Coordinates of C-alpha atoms in Angstrom, one line a residue:
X1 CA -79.0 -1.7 -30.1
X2 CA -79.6 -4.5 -32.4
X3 CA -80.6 -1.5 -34.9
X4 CA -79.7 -1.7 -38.9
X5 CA -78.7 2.1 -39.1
X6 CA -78.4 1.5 -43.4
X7 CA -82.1 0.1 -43.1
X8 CA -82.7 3.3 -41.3
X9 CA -80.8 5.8 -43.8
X10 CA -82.6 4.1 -46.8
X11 CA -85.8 4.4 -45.4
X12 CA -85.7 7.9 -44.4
X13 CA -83.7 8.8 -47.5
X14 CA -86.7 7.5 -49.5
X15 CA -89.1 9.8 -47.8
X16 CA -90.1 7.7 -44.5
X17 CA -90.1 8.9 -40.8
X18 CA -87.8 7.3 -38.7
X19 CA -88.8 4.1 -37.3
X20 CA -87.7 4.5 -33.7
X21 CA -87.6 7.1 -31.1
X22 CA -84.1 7.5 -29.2
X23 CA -86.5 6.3 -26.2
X24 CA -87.4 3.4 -27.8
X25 CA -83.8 1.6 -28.1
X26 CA -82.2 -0.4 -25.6
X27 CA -78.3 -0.3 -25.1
X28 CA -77.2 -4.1 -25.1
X29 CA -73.7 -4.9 -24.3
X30 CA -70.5 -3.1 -25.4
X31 CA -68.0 -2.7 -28.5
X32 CA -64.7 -1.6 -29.5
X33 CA -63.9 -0.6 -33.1
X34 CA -59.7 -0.3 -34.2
X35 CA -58.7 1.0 -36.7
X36 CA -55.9 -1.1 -38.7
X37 CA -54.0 2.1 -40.7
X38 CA -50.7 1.4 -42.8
X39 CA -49.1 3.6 -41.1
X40 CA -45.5 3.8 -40.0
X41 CA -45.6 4.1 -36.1
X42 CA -41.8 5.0 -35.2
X43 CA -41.5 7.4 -37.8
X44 CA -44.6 9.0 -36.2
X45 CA -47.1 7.0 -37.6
X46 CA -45.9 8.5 -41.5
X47 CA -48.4 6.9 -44.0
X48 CA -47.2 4.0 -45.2
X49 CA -48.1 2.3 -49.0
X50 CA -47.3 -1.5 -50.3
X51 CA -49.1 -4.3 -51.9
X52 CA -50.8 -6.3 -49.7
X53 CA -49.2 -9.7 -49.3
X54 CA -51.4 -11.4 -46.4
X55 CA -54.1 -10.5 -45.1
X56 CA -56.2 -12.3 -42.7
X57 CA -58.8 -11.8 -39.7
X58 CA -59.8 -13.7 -37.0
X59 CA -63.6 -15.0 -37.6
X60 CA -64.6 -14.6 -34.2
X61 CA -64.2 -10.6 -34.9
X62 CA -66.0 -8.1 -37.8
X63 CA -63.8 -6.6 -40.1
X64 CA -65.1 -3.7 -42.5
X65 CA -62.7 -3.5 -45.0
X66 CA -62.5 -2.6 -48.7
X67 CA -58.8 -4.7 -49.7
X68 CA -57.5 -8.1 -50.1
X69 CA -54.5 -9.6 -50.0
X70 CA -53.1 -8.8 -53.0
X71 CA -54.4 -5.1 -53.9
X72 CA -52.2 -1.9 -53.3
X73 CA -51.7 0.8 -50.4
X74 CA -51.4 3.9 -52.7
X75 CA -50.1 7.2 -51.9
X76 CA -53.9 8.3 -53.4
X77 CA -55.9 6.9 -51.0
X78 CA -56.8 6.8 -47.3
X79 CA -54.2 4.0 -45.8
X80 CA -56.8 2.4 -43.6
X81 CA -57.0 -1.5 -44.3
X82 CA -59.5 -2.1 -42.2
X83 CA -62.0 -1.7 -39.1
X84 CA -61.9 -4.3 -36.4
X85 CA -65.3 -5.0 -34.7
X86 CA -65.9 -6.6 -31.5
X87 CA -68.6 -7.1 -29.3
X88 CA -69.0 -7.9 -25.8
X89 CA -71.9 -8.0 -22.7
X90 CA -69.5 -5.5 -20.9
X91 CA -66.8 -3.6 -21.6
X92 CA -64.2 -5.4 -19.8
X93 CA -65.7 -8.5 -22.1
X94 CA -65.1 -6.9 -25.5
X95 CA -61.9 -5.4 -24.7
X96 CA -60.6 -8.7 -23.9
X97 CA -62.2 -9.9 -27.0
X98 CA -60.6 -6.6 -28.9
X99 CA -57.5 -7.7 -27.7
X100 CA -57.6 -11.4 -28.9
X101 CA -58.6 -10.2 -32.1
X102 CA -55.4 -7.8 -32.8
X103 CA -53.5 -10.2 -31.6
X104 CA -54.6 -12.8 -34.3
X105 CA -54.9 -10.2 -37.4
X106 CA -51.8 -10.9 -39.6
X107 CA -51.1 -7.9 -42.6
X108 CA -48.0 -8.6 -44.9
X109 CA -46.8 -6.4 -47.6
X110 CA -46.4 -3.4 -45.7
X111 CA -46.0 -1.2 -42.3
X112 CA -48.7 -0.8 -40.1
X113 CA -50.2 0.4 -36.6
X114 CA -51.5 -3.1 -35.7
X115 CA -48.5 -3.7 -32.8
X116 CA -50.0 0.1 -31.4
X117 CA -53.3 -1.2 -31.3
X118 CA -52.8 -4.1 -29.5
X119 CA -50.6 -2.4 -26.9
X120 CA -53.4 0.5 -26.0
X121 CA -56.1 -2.6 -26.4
X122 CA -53.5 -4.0 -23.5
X123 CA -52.8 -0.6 -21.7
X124 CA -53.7 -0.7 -17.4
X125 CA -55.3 2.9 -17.7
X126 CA -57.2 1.9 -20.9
X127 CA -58.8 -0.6 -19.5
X128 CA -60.1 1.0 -16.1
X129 CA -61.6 3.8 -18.4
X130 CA -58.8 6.6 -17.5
X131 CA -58.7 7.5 -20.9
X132 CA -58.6 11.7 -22.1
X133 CA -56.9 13.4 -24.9
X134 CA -53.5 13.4 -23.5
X135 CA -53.4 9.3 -22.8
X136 CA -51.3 7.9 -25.5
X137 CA -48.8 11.5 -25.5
X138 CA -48.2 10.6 -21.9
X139 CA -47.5 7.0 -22.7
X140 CA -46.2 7.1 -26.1
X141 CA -43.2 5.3 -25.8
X142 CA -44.6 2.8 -23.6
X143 CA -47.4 2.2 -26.3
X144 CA -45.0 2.4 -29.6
X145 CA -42.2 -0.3 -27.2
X146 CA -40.5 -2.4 -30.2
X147 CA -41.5 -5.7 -29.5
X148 CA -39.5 -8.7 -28.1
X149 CA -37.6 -10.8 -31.1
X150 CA -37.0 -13.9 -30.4
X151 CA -34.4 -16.3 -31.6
X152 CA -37.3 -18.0 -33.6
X153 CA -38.2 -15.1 -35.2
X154 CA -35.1 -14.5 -36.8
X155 CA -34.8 -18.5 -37.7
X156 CA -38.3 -18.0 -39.5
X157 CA -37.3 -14.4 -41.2
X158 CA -33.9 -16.5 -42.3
X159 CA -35.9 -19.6 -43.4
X160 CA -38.0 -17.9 -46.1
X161 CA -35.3 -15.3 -46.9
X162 CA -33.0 -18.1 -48.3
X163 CA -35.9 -20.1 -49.4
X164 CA -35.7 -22.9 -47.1
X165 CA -39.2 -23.9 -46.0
X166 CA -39.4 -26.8 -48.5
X167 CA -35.3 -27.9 -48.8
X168 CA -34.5 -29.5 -51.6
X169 CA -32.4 -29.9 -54.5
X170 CA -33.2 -26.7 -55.9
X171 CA -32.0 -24.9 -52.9
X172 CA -28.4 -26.5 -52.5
X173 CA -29.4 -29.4 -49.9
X174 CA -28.6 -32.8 -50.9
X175 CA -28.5 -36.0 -49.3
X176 CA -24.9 -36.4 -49.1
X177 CA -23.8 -33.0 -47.3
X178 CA -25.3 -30.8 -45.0
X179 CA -25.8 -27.3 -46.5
X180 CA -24.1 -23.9 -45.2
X181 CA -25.9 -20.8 -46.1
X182 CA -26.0 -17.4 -44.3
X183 CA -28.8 -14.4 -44.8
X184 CA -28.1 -10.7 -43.4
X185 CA -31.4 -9.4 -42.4
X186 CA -32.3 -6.3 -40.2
X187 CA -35.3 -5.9 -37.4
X188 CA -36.2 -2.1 -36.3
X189 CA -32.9 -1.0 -38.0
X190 CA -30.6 -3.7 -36.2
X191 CA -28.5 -6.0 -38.4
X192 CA -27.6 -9.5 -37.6
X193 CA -26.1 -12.9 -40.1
X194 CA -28.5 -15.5 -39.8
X195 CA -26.4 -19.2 -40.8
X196 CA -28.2 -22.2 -41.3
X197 CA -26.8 -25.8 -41.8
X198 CA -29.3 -27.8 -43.6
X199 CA -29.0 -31.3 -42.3
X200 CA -32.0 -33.1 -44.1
X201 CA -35.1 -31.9 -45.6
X202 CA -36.9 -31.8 -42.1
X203 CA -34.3 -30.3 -40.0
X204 CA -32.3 -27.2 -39.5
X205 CA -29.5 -26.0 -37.5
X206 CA -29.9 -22.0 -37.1
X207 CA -27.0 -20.3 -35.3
X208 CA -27.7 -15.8 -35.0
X209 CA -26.1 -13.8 -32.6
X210 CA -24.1 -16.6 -31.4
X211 CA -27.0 -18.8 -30.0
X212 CA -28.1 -21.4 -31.7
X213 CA -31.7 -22.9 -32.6
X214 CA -33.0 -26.2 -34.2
X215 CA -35.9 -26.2 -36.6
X216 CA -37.6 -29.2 -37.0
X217 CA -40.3 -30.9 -39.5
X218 CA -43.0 -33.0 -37.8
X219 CA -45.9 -33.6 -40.3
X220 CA -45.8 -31.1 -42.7
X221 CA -45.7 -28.4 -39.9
X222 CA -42.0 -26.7 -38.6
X223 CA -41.4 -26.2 -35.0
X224 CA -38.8 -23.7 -34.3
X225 CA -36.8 -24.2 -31.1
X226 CA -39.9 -26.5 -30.0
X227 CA -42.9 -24.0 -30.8
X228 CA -44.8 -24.2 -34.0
X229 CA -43.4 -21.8 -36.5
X230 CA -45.7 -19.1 -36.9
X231 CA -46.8 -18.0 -40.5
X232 CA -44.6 -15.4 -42.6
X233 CA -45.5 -13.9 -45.6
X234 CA -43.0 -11.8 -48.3
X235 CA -43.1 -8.8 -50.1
X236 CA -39.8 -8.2 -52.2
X237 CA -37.2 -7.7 -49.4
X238 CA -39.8 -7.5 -46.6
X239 CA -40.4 -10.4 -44.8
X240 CA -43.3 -10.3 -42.0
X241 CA -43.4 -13.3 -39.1
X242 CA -46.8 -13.2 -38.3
X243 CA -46.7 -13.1 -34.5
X244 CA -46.5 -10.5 -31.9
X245 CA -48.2 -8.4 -34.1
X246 CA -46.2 -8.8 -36.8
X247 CA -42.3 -8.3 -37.0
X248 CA -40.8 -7.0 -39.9
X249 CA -37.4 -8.2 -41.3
X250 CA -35.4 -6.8 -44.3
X251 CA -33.1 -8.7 -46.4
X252 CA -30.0 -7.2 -46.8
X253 CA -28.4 -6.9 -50.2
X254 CA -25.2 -6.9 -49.6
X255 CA -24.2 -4.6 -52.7
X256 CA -27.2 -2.3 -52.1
X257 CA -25.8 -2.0 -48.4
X258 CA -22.7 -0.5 -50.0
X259 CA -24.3 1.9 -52.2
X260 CA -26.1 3.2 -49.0
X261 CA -23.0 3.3 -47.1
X262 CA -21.3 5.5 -49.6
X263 CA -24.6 7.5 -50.3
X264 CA -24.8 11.3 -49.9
X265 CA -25.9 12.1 -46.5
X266 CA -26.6 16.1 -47.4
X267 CA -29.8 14.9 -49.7
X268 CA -33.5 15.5 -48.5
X269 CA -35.4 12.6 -49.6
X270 CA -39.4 12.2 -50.5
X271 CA -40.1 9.6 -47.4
X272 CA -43.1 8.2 -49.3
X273 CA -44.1 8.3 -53.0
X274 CA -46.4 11.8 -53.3
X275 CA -46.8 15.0 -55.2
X276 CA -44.5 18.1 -54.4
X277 CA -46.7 20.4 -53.5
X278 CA -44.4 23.9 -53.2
X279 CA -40.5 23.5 -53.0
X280 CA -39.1 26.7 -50.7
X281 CA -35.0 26.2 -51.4
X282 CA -33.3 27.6 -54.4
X283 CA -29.8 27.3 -55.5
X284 CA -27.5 29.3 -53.0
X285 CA -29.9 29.9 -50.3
X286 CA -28.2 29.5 -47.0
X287 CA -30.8 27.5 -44.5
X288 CA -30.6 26.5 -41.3
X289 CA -31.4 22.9 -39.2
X290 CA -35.3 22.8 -39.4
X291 CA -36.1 25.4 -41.9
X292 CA -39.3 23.6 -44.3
X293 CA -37.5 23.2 -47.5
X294 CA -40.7 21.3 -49.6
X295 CA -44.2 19.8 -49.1
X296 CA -45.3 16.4 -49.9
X297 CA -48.7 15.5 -50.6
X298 CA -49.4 11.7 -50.1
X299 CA -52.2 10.3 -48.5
X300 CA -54.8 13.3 -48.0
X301 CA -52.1 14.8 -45.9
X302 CA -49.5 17.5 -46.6
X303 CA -45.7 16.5 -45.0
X304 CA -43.1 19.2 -44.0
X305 CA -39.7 18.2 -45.6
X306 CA -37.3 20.2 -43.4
X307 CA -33.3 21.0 -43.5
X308 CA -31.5 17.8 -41.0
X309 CA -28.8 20.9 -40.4
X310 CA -27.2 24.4 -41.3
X311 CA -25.8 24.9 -44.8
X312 CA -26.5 25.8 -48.3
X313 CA -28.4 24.1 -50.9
X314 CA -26.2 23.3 -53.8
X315 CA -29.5 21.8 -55.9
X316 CA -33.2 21.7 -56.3
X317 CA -33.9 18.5 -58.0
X318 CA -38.2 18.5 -58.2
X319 CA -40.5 21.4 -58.7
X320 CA -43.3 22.0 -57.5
X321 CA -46.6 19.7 -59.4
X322 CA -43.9 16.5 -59.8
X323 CA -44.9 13.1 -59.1
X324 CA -42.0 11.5 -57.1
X325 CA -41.1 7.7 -55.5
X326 CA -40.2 6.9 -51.8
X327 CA -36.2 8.1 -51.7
X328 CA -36.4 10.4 -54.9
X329 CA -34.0 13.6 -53.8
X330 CA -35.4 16.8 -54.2
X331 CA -32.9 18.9 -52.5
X332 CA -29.3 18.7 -51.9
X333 CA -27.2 20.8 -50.0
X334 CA -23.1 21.3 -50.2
X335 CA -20.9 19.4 -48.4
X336 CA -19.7 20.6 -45.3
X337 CA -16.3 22.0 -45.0
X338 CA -14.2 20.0 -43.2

């Protein structure tokens, strides 16, 4: 409508009529608004929390948002990190533009919904207007699809998880000898070795999953299996490729892989840092698979922490009005027999 609505609100919050009649405004175009959430989509879009690594919007789109790179998803707050904001003459014209935008918004540091925006932004139905209540229940697996990971991907996770964008004496290479190294990382819960020989300070030799890749330096920029390497960003152990959304990679530790692997399976764990609201389990009390054994408060929302089988709890480790971490256990039940 071409209409400041805060003009309006300030006007007529200082007493004024307002300025326009509902007759008087002309619809001009169309516009899509998304809304960028950390949010963790396969886990059924559980908030999410993390310090915000990169962050970075395409000019050609608006984005209302009140963080930076470098400020903090907290368990606190609201985890929206931002409003996306297009504008076209018709519909068809801004969802294209909607869909160019997502596809160039890049958000390091933690989870988020931006790969389930794009894919409803790029959804058949969507885009002829069949859209109801029931449209992304019906096609939820189609919409929350893990995205393809390339080859190149991996090489890029690999290359900033042993440090190797800028070779040099510091990381091992010298002129002499080529230099071996080898990074376990994992993508949507799959694990693979990622080995590099270094051959020079401007080329790489990348070998995962038994196919091999060359990464090459051509004026300051790397080109990974002959496409430019996209941008990645790091937060601790997560590593983000900025393309396709965003893929996430985790470096493996190999010792904290064998602390998992010998870890107690019977433990129900806070999956996000958050308040215990009211804990139901005591010591003794037999439950069964399902039964709500806490509540979590993180994010303006209250989670149901519920028994993964039969048994009996052996230990109550928070009460209720306790501040906990992501992982903390709160209750753990015996082992099973057998």
């Amino acid at each position: 409508t071409g209409v400041d609505l805060v003009e309006w609100q300030l006007r007529v919050a200082s007493g004024e009529s307002l300025p326009a009649k509902q007759e008087d405004l002309t619809i001009t175009g169309h516009a899509f608004e998304a809304r960028l959430y950390a949010e963790d989509v396969p886990k059924g879009f559980l908030p999410a929390t993390g310090t915000l690594t990169h962050l970075s919007f395409p000019a050609e789109a608006r984005a209302d948002s009140g963080v930076r790179a470098g400020d903090t998803i907290s368990p606190w707050y609201d985890p929206m990190i931002s409003k996306v904001i297009v504008h076209g003459s018709t519909r068809k014209v801004a969802l294209s533009r909607l869909a160019c935008a997502l596809e160039e918004t890049q958000v390091g540091g933690t989870v988020t919904n931006l790969a389930f925006l794009g894919a409803l932004a790029a959804h058949e139905g969507f885009a002829n207007g069949d859209v109801d209540t029931g449209l992304i229940a019906r096609d939820l697996d189609a919409l929350t699809a893990a995205p393809v990971v390339e080859l190149r991907h991996k090489a890029a996770a690999g290359m900033v998880a042993l440090d190797l964008v800028e070779a040099s004496p510091d990381t091992g290479f010298t002129l002499w000898a080529p230099l071996h190294r080898a990074v376990a990382l994992s993508n949507s819960g799959e694990e693979f070795t990622a080995d590099v020989q270094v051959d020079g300070p401007d080329r790489q030799l990348w070998t995962i999953d038994g196919e091999t890749v060359v990464a090459e330096r051509s004026q300051g920029q790397w080109r990974i299996d002959e496409r430019r390497m996209p941008a990645v960003s790091q937060s601790g152990t997560l590593i983000t490729v900025h393309d396709a959304y965003g893929l996430e990679f985790t470096a493996i530790d190999p010792l904290d892989r064998d602390a998992a692997a010998g870890g107690d399976s019977n433990v129900i764990e806070a999956p996000m840092p958050g308040l215990v609201k009211a804990v139901f389990a005591e010591a003794g009390q037999a439950v069964k698979e399902g039964d709500r054994l806490a509540i979590l408060e993180a994010m303006k929302m209250e989670h149901s922490l519920l028994a993964a089988r039969d048994g009996v709890v052996a230990e109550v480790l928070a009460a209720a009005g306790a501040q906990v971490e992501a992982g903390a256990a709160l209750v753990r039940l015996e082992e099973e027999d057998g």
